Coordinates of C-alpha atoms in Angstrom, one line a residue:
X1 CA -38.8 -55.6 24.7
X2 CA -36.6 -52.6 25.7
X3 CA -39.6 -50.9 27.1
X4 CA -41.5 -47.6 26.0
X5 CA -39.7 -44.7 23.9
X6 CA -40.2 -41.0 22.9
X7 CA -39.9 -40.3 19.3
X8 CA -37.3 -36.8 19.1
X9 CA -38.7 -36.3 15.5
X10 CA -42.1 -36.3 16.3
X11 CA -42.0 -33.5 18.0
X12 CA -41.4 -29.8 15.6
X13 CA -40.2 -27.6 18.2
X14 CA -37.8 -30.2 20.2
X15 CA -34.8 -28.1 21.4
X16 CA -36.1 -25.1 21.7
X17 CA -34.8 -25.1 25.3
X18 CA -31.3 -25.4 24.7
X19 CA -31.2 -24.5 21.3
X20 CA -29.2 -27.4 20.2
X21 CA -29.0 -28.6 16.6
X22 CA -29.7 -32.3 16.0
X23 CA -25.9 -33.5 15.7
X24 CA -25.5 -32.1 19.3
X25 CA -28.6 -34.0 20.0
X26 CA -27.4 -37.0 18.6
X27 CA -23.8 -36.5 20.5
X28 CA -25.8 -35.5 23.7
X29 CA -28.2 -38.6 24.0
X30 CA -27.7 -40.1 27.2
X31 CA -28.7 -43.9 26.2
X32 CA -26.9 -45.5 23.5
X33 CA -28.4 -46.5 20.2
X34 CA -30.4 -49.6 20.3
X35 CA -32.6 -51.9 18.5
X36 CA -35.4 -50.5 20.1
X37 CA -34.9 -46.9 18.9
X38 CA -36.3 -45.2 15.9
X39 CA -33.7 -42.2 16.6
X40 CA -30.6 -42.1 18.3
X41 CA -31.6 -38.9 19.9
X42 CA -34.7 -41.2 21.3
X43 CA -35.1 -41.4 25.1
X44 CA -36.9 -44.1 27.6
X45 CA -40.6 -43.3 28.8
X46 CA -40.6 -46.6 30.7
X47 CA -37.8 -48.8 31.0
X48 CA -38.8 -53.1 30.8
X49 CA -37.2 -54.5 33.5
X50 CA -34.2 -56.6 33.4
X51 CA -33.6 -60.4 35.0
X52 CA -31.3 -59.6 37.3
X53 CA -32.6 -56.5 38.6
X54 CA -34.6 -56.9 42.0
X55 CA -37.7 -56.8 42.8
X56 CA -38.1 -53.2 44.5
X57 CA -37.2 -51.6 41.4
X58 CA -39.9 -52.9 39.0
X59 CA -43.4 -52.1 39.3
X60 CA -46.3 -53.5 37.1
X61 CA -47.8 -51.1 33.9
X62 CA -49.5 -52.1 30.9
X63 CA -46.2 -52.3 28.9
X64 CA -44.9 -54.6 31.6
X65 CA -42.7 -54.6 34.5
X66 CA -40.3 -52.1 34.8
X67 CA -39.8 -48.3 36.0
X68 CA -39.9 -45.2 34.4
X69 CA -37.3 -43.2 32.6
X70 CA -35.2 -40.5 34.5
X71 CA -36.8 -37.9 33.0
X72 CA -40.5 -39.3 33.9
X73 CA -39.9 -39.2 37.2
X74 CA -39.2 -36.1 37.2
X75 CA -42.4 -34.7 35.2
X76 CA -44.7 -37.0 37.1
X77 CA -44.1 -35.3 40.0
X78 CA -44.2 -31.8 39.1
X79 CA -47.4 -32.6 37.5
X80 CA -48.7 -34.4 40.2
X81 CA -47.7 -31.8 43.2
X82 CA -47.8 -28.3 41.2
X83 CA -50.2 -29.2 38.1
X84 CA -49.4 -29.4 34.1
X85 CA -47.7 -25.8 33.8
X86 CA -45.5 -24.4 36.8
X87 CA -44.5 -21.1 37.1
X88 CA -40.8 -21.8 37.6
X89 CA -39.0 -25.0 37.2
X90 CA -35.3 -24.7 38.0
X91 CA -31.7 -26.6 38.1
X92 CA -28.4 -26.8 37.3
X93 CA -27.1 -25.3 33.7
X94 CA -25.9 -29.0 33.3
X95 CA -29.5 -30.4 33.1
X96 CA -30.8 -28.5 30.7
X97 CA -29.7 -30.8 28.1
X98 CA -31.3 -33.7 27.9
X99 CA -33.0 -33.8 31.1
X100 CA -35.2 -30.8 31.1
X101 CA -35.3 -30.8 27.5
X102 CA -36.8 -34.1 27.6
X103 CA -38.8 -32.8 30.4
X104 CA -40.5 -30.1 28.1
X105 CA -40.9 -33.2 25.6
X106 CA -42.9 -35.5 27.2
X107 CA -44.7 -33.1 30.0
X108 CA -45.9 -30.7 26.5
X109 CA -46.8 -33.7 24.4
X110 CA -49.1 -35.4 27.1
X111 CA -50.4 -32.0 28.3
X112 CA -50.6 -29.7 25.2
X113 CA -49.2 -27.0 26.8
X114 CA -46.2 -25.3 28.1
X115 CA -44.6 -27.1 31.2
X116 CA -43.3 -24.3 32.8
X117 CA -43.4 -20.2 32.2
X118 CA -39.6 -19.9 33.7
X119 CA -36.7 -21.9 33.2
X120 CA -33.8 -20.8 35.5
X121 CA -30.4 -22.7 35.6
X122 CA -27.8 -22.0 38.1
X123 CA -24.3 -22.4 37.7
X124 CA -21.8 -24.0 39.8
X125 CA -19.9 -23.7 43.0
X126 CA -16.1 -24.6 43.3
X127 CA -13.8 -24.1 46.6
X128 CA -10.7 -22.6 45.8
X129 CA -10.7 -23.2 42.3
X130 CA -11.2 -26.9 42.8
X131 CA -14.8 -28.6 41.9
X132 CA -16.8 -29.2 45.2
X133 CA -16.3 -33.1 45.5
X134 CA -16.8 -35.8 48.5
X135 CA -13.5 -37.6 46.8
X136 CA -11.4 -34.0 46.7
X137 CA -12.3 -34.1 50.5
X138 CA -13.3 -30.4 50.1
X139 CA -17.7 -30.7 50.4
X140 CA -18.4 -27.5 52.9
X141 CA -21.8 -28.5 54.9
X142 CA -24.4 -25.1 55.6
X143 CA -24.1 -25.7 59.3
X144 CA -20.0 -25.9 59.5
X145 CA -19.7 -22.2 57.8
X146 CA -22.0 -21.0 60.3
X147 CA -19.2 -22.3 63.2
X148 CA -16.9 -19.3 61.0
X149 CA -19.5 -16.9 59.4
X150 CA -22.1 -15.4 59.7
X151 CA -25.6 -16.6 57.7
X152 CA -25.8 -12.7 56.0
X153 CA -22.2 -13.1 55.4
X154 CA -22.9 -16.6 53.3
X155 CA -25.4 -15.2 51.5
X156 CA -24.0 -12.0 50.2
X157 CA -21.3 -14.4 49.3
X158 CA -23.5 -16.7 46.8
X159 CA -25.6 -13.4 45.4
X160 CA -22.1 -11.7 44.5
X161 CA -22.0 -13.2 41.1
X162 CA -25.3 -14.2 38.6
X163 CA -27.1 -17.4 39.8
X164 CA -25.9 -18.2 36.0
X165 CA -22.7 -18.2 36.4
X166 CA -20.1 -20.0 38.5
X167 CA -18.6 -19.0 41.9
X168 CA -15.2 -19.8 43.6
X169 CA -15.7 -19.8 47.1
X170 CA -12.9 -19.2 49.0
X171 CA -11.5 -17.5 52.1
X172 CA -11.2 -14.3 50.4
X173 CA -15.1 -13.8 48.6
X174 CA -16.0 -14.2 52.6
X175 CA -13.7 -11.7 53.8
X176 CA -14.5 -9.1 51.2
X177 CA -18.4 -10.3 51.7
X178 CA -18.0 -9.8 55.4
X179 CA -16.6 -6.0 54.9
X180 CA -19.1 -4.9 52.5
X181 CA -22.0 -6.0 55.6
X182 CA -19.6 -3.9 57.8
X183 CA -19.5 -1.0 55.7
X184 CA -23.5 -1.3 55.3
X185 CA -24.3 -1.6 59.0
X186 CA -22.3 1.2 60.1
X187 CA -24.2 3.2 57.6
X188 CA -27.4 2.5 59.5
X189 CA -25.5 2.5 62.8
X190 CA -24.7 6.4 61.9
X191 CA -28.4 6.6 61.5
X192 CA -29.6 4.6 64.5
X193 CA -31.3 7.3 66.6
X194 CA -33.6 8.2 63.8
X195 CA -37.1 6.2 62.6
X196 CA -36.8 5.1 59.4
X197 CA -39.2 6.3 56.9
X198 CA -40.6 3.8 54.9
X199 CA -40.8 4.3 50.5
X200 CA -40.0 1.0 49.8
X201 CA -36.9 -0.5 48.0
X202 CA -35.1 1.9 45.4
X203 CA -35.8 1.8 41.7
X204 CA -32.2 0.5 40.8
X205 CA -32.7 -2.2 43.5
X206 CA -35.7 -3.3 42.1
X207 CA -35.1 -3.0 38.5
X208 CA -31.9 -5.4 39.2
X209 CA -33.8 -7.8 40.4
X210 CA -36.6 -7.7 37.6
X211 CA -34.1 -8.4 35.1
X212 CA -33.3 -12.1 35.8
X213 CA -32.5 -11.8 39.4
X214 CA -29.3 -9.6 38.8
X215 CA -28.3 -9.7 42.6
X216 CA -24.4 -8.2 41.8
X217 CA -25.7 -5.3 40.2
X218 CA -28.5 -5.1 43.3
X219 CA -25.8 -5.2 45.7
X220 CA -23.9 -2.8 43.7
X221 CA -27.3 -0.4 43.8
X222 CA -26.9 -1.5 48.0
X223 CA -23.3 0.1 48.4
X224 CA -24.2 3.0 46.4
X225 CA -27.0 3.8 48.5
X226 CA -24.8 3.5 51.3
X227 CA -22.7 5.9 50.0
X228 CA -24.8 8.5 49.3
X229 CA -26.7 7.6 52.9
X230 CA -22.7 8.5 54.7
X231 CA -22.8 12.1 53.1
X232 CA -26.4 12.6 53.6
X233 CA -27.4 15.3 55.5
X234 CA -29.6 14.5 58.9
X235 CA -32.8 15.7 57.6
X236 CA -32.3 12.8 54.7
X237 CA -31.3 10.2 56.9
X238 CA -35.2 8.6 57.3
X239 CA -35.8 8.7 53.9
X240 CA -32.0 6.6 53.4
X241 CA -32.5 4.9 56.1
X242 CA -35.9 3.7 55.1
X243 CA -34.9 2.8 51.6
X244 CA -31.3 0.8 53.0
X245 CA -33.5 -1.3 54.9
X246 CA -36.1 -1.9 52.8
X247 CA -33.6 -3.5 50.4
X248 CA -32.1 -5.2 52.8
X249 CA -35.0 -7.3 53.1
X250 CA -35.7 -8.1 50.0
X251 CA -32.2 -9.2 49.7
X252 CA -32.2 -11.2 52.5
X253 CA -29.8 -8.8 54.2
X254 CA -29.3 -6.0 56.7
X255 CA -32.2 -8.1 59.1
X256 CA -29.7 -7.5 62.4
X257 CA -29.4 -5.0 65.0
X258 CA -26.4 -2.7 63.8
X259 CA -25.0 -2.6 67.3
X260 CA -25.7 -6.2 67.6
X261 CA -23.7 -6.7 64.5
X262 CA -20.8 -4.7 65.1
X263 CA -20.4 -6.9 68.3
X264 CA -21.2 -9.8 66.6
X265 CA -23.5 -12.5 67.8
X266 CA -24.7 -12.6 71.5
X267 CA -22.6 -16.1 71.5
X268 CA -19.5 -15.3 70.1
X269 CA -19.4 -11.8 71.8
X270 CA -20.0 -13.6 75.0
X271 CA -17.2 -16.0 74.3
X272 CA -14.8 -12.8 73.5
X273 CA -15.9 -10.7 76.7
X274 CA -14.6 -13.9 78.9
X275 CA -11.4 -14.3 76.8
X276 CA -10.7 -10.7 77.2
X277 CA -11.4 -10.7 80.9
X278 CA -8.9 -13.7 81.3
X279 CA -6.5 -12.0 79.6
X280 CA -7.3 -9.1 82.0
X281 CA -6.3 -11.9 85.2
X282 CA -3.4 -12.6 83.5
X283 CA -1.9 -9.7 82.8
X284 CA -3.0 -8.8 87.1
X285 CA -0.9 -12.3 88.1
X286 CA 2.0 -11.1 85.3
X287 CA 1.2 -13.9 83.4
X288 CA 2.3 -12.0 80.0
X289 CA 3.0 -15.1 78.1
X290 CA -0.7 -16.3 78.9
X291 CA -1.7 -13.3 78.0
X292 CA 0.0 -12.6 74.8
X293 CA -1.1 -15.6 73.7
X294 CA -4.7 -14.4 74.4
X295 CA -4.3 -11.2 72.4
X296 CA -2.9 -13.5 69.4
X297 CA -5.7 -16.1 69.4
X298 CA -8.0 -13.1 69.5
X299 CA -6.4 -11.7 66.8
X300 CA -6.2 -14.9 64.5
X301 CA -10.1 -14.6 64.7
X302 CA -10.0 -10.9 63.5
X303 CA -10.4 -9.1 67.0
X304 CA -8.3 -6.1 68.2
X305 CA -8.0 -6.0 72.0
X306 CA -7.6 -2.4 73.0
X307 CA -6.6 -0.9 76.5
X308 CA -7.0 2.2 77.7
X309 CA -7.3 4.1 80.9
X310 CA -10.9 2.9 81.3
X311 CA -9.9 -0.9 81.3
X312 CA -10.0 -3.3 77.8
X313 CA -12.0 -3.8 75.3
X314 CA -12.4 -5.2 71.6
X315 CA -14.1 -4.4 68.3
X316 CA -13.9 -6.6 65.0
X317 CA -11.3 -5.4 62.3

């Protein structure tokens, strides 16, 4: 009456993903023990439907009406868009028990083989120590960063600690992220008048990457090369130059002019030029106080005006 079921024992190797023992199972199971179940660890392949429940969410099967179990859904489509073993199936390290565990059950048992090759499972993103929540008040949207920082910025930001492990955004992972792009454009900008000469990405790049996507210890292999590109002499500088960008783009990174970046977007840098020019009129009609309060606004945003014989202008500090 309750529908159709998965059997937990019938399967030898059931766990293997997670690696949990059967009292953890037990503990673990998501629906509570019924009549219906053999196992307590035993999970729904098809779900009857109930009376009260409308008519949009029940379908007709051989077993009745009803809808499928959470974790049917979830191999029915895999198999039905990328086939009955996918290269990579990933998700958050909280899914990994019971929902792709069950995943590998039922997907392995219908198929008879494996469902995936790769399993990855990220970890979690928390602002300012706080869990990212709608009810905290604190969800940051993609396109509302963007308003603040820049998209390189962002992402050296989420690659500075293992897709495995959790991540505290805050205020001060963008600053720092934001100096380490600064310190790795004006390696190329010291470099700009020569043509890079392309041997592909670095060895430690590469191997970082090879070995489970270790972007902090790619990043790392990023700043030293930047290092050693700053005391290079000019006859190395295509062969670093090469290399910096060539690992650059497999991170995702360094894709920008490096005078372009310096300035900062062709937006923002236009917005700066007119804020600077009315600070110029200002300070022509001795409007100080409109003035100072230009310089300060400009400097809340991380921009030092500077004037000199030759009139003002502004770099990013």
């Amino acid at each position: 009456q309750n529908g159709v079921l998965f059997h937990v024992p019938s399967m030898a190797d059931y766990g293997k993903l997670s690696g949990r023992n059967r009292d953890d199972m037990v503990a673990g199971a998501r629906v509570e023990v019924d009549g219906g179940k053999k196992d307590p660890a035993d999970f729904a392949l098809w779900k009857a439907a109930k009376p009260d429940e409308p008519q949009e969410a029940r379908w007709d099967s051989p077993w009745g009406e009803g809808r499928p179990g959470w974790h049917i859904e979830c191999s029915a489509m895999a198999k039905a868009v990328l086939g009955e073993t996918i290269d990579i199936h990933a998700g958050g390290l909280d899914l990994i028990f019971p929902h792709h565990e069950n995943e590998i059950a039922q997907s392995e048992c219908a198929h008879g083989k494996p469902m995936a090759r790769y399993w990855l499972h990220n970890g979690f993103l928390s602002m300012d120590s706080e869990k990212m929540s709608k009810s905290l008040g604190n969800v940051k949207l993609i396109h509302d960063l963007l308003q603040h920082f820049d998209g390189e910025t962002m992402r050296l930001a989420l690659m500075s600690a293992h897709y495995r492990q959790p991540l505290d955004w805050t205020e001060a992972l963008l600053t720092q992220s934001k100096a380490t792009l600064d310190r790795l454009y004006n390696a190329l900008r010291r470099m700009k008048d020569v043509a890079p000469y392309h041997t592909g990405a670095p060895d430690g790049v590469l191997a970082a990457l090879c070995d489970d996507l270790n972007t902090p210890l790619a990043l790392a292999e990023l700043s030293a090369l930047a290092t050693e590109a700053n005391k290079a002499e000019p006859e190395d500088w295509p062969r670093m130059k090469g290399q910096l960008l060539a690992a650059g783009q497999l991170l995702g990174l360094l894709q920008k002019d490096p005078e372009a970046w310096a300035r900062g977007d062709a937006s923002a840098a236009k917005r700066i030029d007119a804020l600077v020019q009315q600070r110029i009129d200002a300070r022509k009609a001795k409007d100080f106080a409109a003035a100072d309060q230009i310089r300060k606004a400009l400097a809340d945003e991380g921009i030092e005006i500077m004037d000199g014989p030759q009139g003002s202008t502004w770099r990013r500090v």
